[in-house]
mmCIF file of C-alpha atoms in Angstrom:
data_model
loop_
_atom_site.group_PDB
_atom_site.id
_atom_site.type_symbol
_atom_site.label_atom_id
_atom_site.label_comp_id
_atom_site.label_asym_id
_atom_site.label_seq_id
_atom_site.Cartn_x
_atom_site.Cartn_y
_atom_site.Cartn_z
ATOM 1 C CA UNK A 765 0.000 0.000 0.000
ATOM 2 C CA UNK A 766 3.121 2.489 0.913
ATOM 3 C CA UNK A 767 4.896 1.845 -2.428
ATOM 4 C CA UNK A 768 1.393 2.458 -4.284
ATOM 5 C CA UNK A 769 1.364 5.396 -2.535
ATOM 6 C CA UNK A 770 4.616 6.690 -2.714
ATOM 7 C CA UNK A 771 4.564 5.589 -6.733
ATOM 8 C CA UNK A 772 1.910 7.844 -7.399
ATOM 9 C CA UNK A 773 3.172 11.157 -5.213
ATOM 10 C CA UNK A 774 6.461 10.386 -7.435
ATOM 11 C CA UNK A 775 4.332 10.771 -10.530
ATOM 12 C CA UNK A 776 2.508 13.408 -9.635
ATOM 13 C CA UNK A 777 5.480 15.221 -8.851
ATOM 14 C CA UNK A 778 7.233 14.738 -11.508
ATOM 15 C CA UNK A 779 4.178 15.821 -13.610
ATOM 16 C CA UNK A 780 3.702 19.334 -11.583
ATOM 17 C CA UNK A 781 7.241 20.215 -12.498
ATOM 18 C CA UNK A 782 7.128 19.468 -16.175
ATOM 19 C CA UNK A 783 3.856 21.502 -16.051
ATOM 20 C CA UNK A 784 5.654 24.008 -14.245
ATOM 21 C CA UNK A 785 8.741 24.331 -16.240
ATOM 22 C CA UNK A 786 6.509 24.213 -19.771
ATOM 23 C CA UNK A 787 4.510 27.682 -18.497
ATOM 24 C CA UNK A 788 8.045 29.166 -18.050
ATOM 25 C CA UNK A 789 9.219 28.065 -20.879
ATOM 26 C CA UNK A 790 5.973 29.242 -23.324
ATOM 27 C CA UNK A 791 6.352 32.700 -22.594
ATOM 28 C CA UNK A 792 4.624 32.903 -19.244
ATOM 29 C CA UNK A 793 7.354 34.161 -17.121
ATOM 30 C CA UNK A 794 11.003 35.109 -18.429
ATOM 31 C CA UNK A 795 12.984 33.274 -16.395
ATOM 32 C CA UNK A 796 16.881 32.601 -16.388
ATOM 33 C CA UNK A 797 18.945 28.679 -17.772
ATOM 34 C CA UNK A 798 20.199 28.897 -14.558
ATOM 35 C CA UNK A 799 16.949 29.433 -12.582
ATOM 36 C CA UNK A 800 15.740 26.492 -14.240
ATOM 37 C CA UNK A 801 18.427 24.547 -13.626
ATOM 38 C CA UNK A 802 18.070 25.677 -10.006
ATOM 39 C CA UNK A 803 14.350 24.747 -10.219
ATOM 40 C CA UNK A 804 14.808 21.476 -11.775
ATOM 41 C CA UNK A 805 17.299 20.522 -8.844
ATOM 42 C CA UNK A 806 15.022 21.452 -6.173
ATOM 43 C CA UNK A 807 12.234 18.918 -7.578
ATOM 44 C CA UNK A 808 14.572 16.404 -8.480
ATOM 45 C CA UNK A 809 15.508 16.706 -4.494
ATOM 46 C CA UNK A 810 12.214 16.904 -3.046
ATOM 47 C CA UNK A 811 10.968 13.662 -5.455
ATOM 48 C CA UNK A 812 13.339 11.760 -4.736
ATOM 49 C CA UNK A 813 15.032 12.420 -0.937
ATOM 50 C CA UNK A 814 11.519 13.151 0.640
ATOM 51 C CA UNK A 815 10.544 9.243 0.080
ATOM 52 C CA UNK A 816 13.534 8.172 0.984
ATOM 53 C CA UNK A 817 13.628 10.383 4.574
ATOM 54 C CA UNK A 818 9.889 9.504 4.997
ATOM 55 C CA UNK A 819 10.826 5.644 4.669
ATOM 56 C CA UNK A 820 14.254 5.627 6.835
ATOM 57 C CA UNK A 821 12.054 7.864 9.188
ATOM 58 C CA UNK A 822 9.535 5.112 9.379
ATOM 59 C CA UNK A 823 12.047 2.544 10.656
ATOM 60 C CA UNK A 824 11.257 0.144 8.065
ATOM 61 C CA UNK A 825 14.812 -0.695 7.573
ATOM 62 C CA UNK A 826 15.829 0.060 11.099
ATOM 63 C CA UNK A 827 16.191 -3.447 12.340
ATOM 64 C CA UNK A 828 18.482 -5.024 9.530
ATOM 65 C CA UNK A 829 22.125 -6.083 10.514
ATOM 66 C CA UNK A 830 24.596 -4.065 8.691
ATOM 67 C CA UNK A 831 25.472 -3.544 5.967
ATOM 68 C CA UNK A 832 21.701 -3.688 5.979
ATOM 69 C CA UNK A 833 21.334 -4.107 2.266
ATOM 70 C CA UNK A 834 17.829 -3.164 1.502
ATOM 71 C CA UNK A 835 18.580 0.748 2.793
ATOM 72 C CA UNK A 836 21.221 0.823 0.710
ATOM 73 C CA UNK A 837 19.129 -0.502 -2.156
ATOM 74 C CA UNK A 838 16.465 2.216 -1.543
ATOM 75 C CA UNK A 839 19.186 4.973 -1.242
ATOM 76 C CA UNK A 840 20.753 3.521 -4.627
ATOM 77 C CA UNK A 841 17.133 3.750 -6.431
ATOM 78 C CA UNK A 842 16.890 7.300 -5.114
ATOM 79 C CA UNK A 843 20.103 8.546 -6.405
ATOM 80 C CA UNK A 844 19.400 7.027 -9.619
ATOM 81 C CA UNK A 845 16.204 8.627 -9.753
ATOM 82 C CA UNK A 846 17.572 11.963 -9.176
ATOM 83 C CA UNK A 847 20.322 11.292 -11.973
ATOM 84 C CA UNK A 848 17.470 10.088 -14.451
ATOM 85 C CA UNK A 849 14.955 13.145 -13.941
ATOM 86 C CA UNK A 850 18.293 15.559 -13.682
ATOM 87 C CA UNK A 851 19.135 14.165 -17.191
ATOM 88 C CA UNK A 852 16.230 14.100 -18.403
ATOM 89 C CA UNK A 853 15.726 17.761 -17.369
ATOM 90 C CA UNK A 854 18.975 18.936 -18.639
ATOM 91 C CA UNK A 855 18.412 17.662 -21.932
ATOM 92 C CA UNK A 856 15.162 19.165 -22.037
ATOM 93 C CA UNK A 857 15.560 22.477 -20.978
ATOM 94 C CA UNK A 858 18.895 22.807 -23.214
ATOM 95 C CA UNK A 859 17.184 22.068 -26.276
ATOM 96 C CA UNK A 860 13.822 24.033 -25.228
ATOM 97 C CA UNK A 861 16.278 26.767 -25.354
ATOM 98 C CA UNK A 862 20.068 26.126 -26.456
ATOM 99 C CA UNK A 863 21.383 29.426 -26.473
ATOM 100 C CA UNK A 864 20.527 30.119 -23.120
ATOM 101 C CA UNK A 865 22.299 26.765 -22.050
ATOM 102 C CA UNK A 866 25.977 27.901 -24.531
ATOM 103 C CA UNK A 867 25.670 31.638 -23.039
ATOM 104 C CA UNK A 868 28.913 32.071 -20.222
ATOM 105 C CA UNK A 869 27.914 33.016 -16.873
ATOM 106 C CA UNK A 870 27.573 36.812 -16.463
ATOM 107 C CA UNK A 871 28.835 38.957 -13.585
ATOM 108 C CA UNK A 872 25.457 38.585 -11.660
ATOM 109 C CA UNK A 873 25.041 34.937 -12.334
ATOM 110 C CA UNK A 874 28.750 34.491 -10.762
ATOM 111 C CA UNK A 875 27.753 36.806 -8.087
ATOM 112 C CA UNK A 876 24.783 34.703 -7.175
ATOM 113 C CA UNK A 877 26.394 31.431 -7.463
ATOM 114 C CA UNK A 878 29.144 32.891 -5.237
ATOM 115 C CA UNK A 879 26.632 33.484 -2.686
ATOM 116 C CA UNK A 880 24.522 30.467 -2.631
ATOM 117 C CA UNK A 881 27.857 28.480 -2.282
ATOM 118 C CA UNK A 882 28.526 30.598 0.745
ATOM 119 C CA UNK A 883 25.664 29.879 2.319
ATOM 120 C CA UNK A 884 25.476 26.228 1.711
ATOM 121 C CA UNK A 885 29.054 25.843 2.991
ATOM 122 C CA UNK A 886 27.884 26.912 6.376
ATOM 123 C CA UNK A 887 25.547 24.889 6.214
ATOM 124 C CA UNK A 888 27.672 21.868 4.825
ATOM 125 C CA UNK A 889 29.982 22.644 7.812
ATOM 126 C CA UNK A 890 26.958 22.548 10.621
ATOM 127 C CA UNK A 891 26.155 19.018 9.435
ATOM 128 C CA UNK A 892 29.798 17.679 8.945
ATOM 129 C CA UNK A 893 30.459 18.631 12.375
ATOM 130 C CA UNK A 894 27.132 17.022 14.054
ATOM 131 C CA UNK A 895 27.892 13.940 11.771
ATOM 132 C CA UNK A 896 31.817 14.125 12.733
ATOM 133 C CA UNK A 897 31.978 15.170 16.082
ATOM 134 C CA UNK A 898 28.681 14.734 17.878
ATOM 135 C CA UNK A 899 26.626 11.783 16.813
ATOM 136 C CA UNK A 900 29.473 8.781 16.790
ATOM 137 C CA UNK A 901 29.297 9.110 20.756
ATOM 138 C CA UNK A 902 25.824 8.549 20.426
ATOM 139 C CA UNK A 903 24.704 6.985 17.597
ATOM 140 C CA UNK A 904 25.939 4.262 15.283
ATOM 141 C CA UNK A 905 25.541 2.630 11.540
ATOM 142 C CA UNK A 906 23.384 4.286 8.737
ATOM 143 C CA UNK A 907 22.402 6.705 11.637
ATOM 144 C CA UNK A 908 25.110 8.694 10.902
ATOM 145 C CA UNK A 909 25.543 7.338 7.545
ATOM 146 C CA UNK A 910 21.518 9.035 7.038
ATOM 147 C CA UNK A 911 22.601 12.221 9.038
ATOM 148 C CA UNK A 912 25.385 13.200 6.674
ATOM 149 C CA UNK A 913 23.118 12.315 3.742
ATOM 150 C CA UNK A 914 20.725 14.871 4.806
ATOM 151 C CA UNK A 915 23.348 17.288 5.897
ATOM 152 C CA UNK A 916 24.401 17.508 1.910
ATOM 153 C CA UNK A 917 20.835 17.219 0.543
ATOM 154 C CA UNK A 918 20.153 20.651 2.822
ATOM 155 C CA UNK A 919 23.120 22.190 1.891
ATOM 156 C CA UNK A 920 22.098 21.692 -1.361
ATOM 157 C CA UNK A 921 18.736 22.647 -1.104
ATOM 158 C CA UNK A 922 19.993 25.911 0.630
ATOM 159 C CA UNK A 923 22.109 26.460 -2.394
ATOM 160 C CA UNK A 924 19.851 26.072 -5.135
ATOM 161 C CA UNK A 925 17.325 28.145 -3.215
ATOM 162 C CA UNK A 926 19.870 30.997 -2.716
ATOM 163 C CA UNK A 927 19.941 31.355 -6.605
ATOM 164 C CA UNK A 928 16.335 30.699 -7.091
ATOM 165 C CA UNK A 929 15.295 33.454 -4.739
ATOM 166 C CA UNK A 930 18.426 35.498 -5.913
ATOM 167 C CA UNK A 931 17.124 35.301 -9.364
ATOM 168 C CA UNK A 932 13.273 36.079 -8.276
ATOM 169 C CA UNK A 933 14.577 39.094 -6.460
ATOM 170 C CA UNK A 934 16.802 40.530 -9.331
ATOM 171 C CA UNK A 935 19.766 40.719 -7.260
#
């Protein structure tokens, strides 16, 4: 019943952004590659690493020995995923609109990406040192294992939504 579930919130998902995307793209809003690009990595997140915190959340997995295989088998389908819709994305959006994709990064596109990778850093470096320094006197396994995986999926969400709302902003 979960994986029925979780199937179709996948789908529909995936579906919203496309339908998302194809207003920006027909004119409805002007809106930068690299917005887009930023956009398409924020879905491509949230589709695939929400599942895959909901299910490790759920403790479905919790009670296998290590290397508990079937948690790494979920986290292997959900990195996959990402890659797929990523690719997929990519390819579409660079031939919806291929001089966009071969222009070179301005001074405000550098400017942004300079500060979203600022901010993500510290938040990159709040994770690696709960992960490095706190949890393996408490915890053990693919807790910590799970802890830094989420500590990079925020500090990437933080940096793709530092250029997203950069870009929205006109900064």
């Amino acid at each position: 019943m979960f994986g029925i579930l979780h199937v179709m919130l996948v789908l529909l998902d995936i579906e919203s952004m496309w339908f998302y995307i194809a207003i920006h793209l027909k004119g409805g809003i002007v809106m930068p590659y690299r917005e887009k690009i930023a956009w398409l990595s924020l879905i491509a997140m949230g589709v695939t690493f929400v599942p895959y915190f909901a299910i490790v959340a759920s403790g479905r997995f919790a009670d296998n020995p290590l290397p508990n295989l079937p948690l790494m088998a979920c986290f292997a389908a959900t990195t996959i995923t990402q890659m797929i819709i990523l690719g997929v994305g990519h390819l579409y959006l660079r031939s919806a609109s291929p001089e966009d994709a071969r222009t070179p990064p301005d001074e405000r596109d550098r400017a942004i990406t300079q500060r979203a990778m600022t901010t993500a850093y510290y938040a990159l470096m709040a994770g690696v040192i709960l992960v490095g320094c706190i949890m393996p006197f408490k915890q053990v396994g693919w807790s910590i294992v799970n802890a830094a995986i989420l500590s990079i999926v925020l500090a990437e969400i933080i940096h793709y939504s530092v250029v997203v709302v950069s870009y929205r902003r006109q900064v």
